[in-house]
Tab-separated table of C-alpha atoms in Angstrom:
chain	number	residue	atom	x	y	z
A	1	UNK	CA	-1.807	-6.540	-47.276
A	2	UNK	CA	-5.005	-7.852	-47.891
A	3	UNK	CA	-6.311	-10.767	-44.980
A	4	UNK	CA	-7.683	-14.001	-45.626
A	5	UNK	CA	-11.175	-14.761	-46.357
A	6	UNK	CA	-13.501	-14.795	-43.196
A	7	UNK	CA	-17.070	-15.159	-42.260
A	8	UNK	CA	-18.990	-12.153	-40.840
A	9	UNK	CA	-21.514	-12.063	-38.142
A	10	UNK	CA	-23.340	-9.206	-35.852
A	11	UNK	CA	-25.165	-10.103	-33.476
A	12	UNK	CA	-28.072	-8.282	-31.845
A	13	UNK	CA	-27.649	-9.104	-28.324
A	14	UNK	CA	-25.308	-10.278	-26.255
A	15	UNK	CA	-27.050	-14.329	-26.057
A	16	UNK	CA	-26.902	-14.456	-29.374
A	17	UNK	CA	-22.953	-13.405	-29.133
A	18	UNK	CA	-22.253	-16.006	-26.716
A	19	UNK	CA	-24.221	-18.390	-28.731
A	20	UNK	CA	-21.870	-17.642	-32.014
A	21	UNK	CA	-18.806	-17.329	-30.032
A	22	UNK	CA	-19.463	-21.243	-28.559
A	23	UNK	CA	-20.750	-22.486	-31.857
A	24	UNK	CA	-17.810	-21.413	-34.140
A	25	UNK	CA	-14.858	-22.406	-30.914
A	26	UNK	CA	-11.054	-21.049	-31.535
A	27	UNK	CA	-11.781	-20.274	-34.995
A	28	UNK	CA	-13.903	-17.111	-33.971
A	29	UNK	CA	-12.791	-13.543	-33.154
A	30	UNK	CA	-14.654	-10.863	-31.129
A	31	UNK	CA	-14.411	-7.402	-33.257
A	32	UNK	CA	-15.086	-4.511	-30.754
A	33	UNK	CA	-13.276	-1.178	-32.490
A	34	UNK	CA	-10.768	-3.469	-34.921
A	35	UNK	CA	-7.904	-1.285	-34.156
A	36	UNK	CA	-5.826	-3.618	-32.361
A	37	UNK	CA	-7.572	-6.861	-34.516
A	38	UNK	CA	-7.747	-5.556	-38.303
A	39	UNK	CA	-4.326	-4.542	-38.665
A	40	UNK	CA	-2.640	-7.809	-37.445
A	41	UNK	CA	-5.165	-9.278	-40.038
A	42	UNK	CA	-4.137	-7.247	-42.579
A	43	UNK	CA	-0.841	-8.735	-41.813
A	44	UNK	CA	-1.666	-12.238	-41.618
A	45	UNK	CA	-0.711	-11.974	-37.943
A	46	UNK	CA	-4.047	-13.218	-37.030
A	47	UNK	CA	-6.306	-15.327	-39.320
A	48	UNK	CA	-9.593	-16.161	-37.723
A	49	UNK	CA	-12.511	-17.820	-39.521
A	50	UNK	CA	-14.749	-16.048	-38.870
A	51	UNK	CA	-15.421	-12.724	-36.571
A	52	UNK	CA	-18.076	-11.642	-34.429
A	53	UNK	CA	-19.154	-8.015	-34.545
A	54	UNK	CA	-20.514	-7.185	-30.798
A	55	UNK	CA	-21.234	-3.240	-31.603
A	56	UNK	CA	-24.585	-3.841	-32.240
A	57	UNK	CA	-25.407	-5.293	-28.541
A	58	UNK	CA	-26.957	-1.850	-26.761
A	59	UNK	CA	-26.565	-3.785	-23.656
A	60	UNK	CA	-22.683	-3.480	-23.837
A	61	UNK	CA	-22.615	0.393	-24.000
A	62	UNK	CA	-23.365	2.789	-21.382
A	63	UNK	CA	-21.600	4.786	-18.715
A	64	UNK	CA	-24.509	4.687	-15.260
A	65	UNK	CA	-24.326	4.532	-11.530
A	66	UNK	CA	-25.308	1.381	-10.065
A	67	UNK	CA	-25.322	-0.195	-6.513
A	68	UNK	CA	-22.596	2.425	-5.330
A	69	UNK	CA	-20.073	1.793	-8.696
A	70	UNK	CA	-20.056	3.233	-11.641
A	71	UNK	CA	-20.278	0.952	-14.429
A	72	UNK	CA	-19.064	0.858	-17.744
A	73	UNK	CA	-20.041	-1.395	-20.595
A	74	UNK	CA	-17.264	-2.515	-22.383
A	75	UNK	CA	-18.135	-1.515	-25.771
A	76	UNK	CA	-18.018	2.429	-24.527
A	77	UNK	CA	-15.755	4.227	-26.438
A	78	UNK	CA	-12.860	6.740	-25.799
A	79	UNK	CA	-14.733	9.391	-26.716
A	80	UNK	CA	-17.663	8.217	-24.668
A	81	UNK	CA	-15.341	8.193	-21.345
A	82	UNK	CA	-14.116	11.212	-22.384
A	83	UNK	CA	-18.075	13.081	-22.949
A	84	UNK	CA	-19.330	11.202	-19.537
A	85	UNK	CA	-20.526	14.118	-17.756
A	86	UNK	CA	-20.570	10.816	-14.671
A	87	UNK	CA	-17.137	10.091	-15.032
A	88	UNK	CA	-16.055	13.823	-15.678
A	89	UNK	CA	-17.689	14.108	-12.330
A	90	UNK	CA	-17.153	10.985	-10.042
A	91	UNK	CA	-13.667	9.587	-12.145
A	92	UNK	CA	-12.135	12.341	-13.350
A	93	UNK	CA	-9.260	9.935	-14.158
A	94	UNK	CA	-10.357	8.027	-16.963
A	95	UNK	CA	-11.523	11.057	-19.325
A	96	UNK	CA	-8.465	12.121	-18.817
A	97	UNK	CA	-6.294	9.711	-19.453
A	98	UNK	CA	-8.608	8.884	-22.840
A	99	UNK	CA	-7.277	12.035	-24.253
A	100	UNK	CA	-3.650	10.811	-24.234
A	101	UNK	CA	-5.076	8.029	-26.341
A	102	UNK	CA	-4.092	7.904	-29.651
A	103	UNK	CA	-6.290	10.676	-31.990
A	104	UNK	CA	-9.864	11.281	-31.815
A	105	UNK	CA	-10.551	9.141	-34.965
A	106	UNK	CA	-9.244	6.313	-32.894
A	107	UNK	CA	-10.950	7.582	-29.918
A	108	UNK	CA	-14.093	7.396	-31.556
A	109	UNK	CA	-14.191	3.564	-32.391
A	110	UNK	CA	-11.492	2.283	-29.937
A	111	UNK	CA	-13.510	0.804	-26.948
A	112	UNK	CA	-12.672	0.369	-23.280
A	113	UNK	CA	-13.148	-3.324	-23.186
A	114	UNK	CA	-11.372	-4.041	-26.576
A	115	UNK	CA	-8.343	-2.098	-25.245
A	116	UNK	CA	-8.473	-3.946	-22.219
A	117	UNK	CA	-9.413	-7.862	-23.572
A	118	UNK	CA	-6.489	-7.468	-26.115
A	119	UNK	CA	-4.294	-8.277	-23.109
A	120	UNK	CA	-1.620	-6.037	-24.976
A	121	UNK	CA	0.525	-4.541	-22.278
A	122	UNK	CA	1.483	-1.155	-24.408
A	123	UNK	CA	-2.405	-0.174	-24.012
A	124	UNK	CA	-3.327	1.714	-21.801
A	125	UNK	CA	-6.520	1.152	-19.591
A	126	UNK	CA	-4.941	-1.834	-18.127
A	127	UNK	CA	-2.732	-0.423	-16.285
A	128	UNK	CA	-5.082	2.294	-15.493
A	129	UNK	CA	-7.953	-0.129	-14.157
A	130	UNK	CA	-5.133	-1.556	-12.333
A	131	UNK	CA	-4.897	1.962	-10.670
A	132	UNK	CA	-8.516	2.242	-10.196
A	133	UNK	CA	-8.622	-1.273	-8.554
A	134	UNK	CA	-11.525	-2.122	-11.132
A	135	UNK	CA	-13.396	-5.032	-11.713
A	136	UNK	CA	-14.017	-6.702	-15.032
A	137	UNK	CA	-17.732	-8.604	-15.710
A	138	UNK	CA	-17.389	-11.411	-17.795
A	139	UNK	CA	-20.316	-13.101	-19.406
A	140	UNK	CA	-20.533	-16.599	-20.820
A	141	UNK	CA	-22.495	-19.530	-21.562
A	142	UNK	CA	-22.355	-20.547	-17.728
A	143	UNK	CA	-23.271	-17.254	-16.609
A	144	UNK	CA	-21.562	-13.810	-15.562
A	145	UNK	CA	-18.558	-13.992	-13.284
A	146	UNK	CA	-16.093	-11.286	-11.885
A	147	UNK	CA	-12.733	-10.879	-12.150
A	148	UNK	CA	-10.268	-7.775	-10.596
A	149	UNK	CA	-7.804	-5.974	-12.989
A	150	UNK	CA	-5.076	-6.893	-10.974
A	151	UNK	CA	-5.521	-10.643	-11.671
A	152	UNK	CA	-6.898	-10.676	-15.153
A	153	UNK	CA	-3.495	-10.408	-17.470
A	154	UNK	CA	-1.515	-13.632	-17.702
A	155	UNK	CA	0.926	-12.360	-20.340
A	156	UNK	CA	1.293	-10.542	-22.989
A	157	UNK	CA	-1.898	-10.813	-25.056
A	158	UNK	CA	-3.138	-13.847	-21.942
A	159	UNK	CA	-6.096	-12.634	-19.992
A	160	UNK	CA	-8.108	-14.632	-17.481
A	161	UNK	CA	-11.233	-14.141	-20.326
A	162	UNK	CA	-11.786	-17.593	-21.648
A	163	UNK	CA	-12.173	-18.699	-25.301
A	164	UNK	CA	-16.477	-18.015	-24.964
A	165	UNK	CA	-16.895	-15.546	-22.792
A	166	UNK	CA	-16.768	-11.492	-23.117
A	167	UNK	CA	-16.282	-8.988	-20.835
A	168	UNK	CA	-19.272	-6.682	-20.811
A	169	UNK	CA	-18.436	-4.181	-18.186
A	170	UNK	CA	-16.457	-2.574	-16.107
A	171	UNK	CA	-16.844	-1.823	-12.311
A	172	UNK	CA	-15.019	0.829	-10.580
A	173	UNK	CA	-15.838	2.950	-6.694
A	174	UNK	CA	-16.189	6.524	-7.809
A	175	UNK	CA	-13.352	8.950	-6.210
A	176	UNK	CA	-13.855	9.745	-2.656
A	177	UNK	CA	-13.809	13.458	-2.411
A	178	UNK	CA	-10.090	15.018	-1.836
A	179	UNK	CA	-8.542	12.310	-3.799
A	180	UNK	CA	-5.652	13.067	-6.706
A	181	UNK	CA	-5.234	11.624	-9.775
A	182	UNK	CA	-2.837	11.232	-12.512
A	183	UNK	CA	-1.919	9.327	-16.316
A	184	UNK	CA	1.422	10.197	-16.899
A	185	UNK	CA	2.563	9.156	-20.440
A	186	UNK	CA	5.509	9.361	-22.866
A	187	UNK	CA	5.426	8.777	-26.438
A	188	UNK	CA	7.391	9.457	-29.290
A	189	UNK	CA	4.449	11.142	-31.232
A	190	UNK	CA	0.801	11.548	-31.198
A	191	UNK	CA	-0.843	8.461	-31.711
A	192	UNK	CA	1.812	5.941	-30.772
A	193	UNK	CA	1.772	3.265	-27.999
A	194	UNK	CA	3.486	4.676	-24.468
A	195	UNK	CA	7.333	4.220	-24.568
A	196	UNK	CA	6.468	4.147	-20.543
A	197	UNK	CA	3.080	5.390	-18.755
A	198	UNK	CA	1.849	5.330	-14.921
A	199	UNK	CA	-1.634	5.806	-13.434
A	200	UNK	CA	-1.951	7.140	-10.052
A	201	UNK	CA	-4.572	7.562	-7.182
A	202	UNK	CA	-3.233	9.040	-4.423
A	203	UNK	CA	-4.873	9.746	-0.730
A	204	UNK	CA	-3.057	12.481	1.476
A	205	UNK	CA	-3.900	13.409	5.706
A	206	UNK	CA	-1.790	15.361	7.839
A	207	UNK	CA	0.500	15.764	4.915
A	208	UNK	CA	1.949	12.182	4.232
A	209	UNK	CA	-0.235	9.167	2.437
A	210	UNK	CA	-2.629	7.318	3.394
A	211	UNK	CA	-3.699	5.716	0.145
A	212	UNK	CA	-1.808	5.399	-3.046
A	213	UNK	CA	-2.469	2.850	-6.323
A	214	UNK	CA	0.230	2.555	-8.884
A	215	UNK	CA	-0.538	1.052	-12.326
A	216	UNK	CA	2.455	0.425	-15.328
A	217	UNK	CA	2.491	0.635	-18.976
A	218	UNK	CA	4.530	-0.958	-21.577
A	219	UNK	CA	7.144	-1.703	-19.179
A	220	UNK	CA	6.390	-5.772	-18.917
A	221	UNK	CA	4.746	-8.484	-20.383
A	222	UNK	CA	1.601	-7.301	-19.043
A	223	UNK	CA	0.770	-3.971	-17.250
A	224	UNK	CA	1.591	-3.950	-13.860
A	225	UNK	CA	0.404	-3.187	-10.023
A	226	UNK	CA	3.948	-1.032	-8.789
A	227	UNK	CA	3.011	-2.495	-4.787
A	228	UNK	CA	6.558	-2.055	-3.761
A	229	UNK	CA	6.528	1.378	-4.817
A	230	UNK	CA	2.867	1.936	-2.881
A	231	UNK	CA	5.052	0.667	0.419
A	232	UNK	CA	7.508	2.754	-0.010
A	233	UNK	CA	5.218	5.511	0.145
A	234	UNK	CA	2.468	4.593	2.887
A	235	UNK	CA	2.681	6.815	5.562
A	236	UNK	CA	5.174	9.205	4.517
A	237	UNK	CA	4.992	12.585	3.004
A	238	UNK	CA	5.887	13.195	-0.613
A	239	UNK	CA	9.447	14.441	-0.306
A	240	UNK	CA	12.610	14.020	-2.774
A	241	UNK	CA	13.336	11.133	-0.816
A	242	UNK	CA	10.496	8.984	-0.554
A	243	UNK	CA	9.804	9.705	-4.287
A	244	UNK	CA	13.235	8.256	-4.830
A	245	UNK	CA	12.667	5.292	-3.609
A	246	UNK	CA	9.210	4.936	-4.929
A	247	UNK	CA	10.996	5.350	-8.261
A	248	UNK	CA	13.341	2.519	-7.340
A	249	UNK	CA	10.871	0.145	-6.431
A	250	UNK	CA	9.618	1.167	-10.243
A	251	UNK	CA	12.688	0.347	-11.484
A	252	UNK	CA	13.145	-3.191	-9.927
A	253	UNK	CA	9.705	-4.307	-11.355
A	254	UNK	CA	10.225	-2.988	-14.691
A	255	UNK	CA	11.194	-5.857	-17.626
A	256	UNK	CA	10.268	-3.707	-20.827
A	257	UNK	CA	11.203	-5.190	-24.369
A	258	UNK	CA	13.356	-3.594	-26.554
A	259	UNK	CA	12.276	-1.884	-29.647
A	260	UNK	CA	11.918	1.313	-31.625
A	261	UNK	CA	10.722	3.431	-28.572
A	262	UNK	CA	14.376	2.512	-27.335
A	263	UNK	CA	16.416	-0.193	-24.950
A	264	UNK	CA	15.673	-1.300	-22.092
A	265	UNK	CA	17.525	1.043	-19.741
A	266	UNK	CA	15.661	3.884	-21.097
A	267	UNK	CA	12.504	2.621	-20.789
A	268	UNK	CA	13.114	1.827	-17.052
A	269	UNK	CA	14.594	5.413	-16.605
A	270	UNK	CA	10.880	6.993	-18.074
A	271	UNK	CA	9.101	4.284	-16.449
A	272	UNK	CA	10.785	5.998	-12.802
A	273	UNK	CA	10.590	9.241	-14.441
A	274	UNK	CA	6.418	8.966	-15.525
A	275	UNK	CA	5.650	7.759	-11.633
A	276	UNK	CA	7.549	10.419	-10.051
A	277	UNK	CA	5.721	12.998	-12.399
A	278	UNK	CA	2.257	11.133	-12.051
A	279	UNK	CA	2.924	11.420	-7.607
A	280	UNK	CA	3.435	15.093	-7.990
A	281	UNK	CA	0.030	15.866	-10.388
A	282	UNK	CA	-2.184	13.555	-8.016
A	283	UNK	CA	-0.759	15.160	-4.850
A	284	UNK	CA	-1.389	18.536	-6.320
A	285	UNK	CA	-4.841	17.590	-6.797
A	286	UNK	CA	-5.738	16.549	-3.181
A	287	UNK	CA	-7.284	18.502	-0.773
């Protein structure tokens, strides 16, 4: 289908975005890569007025190093995370995880921040900054405030980000040295949303944990912090058992809809099955 009629605008910097975005209120949309936008247009699923193309606004791009975080402006790509010799380096983590991400002609207009301000819980850096224990920089007419991933989605497509303000970066503590890492996901075919996915950073002394993170995809409204699974696991070593009931904590958390990708007890089963998998590549990563 073809959408509705709509006025254009691209802004130069990111005051003149915020300017736009008050001026034109509710009827206004933010276009960042479009993937997640154009086709619910095309649809008639969404019909703003007007939208407001933020990819010419240098000061939303970059990947840098900054007051002991590395920060990532929001209109960085996929591919971008994915060619960051800084993140490749310091958060190996989200590189890798990009290259689960849909296809690289995706990849290469699909941003960070537009993934993440979507509120969309099938994405996947939610649950991923979730992992990371991120924080997200949101700029708008009243100035810049800061917000962490864990308390940013509301609901599906509900973020904390208000109506004019966008989030320009994102904040993250590089990896301490010696710590694992894993994005476990399972989808039905290159290119499609997660059926069920799970981020992990994982700490290990004296062979049991001292520090694990545990973020959900696609397996509730919104992604989702697994704490009751991190309990379970504090302090312990990494045996059959304790996985077990890390993966029913999972399990108990878990309200995924029904759809194509299948019914809700599968989708609880791979959301236990993707954490258990997701523990064993981040322990085998510490040292």
């Amino acid at each position: 289908m073809i959408p509705p009629s709509f006025a254009y605008h691209a802004p130069r910097s990111l005051g003149e975005a915020l300017t736009l975005l008050t001026d034109l209120g509710d009827d206004a949309k933010l276009l960042a890569g479009g993937h997640s936008l154009l086709p619910m247009m095309k649809l008639r699923f969404a019909q703003p007025g007007a939208l407001i193309d933020i990819n010419r606004i240098p000061e939303l791009r970059g990947i840098r190093e900054e007051g002991g975080l590395i920060r990532i402006g929001a209109m960085s790509s996929e591919s971008d995370l994915i060619a960051s010799p800084l993140l490749q380096e310091r958060l190996p983590l989200l590189p890798e995880a990009a290259l689960l991400i849909a296809d690289p002609q995706v990849r290469n207009r699909g941003t960070i921040g537009g993934d993440i301000a979507h509120g969309d819980p099938g994405n996947d850096h939610p649950a991923i900054a979730m992992a990371l224990d991120a924080t997200f920089v949101l700029q708008g007419p009243q100035g810049e405030r800061q917000v962490k991933a864990l308390d940013f989605f509301h609901g599906t497509y509900m973020t904390a980000l208000a109506e004019n303000e966008i989030l320009t970066a994102i904040l993250v503590a590089p990896f301490q040295a010696g710590t694992g890492y894993a994005y476990q996901k399972l989808k039905r075919k290159t290119g499609d949303w997660a059926t069920a996915g799970a981020a992990v950073v994982l700490r290990m002394a004296a062979g049991v944990v001292t520090q694990i993170s545990i973020g959900l995809t696609n397996v509730a409204p919104t992604a989702l912090r697994a704490s009751a699974a991190e309990a379970a696991l504090m302090g312990k070593p990494l045996d059959d058992a304790t996985l077990a009931l890390a993966v029913q904590a999972v399990r108990a958390v878990c309200e995924p809809a029904e759809d194509l990708r299948g019914d809700i007890e599968y989708k609880t089963a791979m959301a236990g099955e993707m954490v258990k998998r997701a523990i064993r590549a981040a322990a085998a990563r510490c040292s």
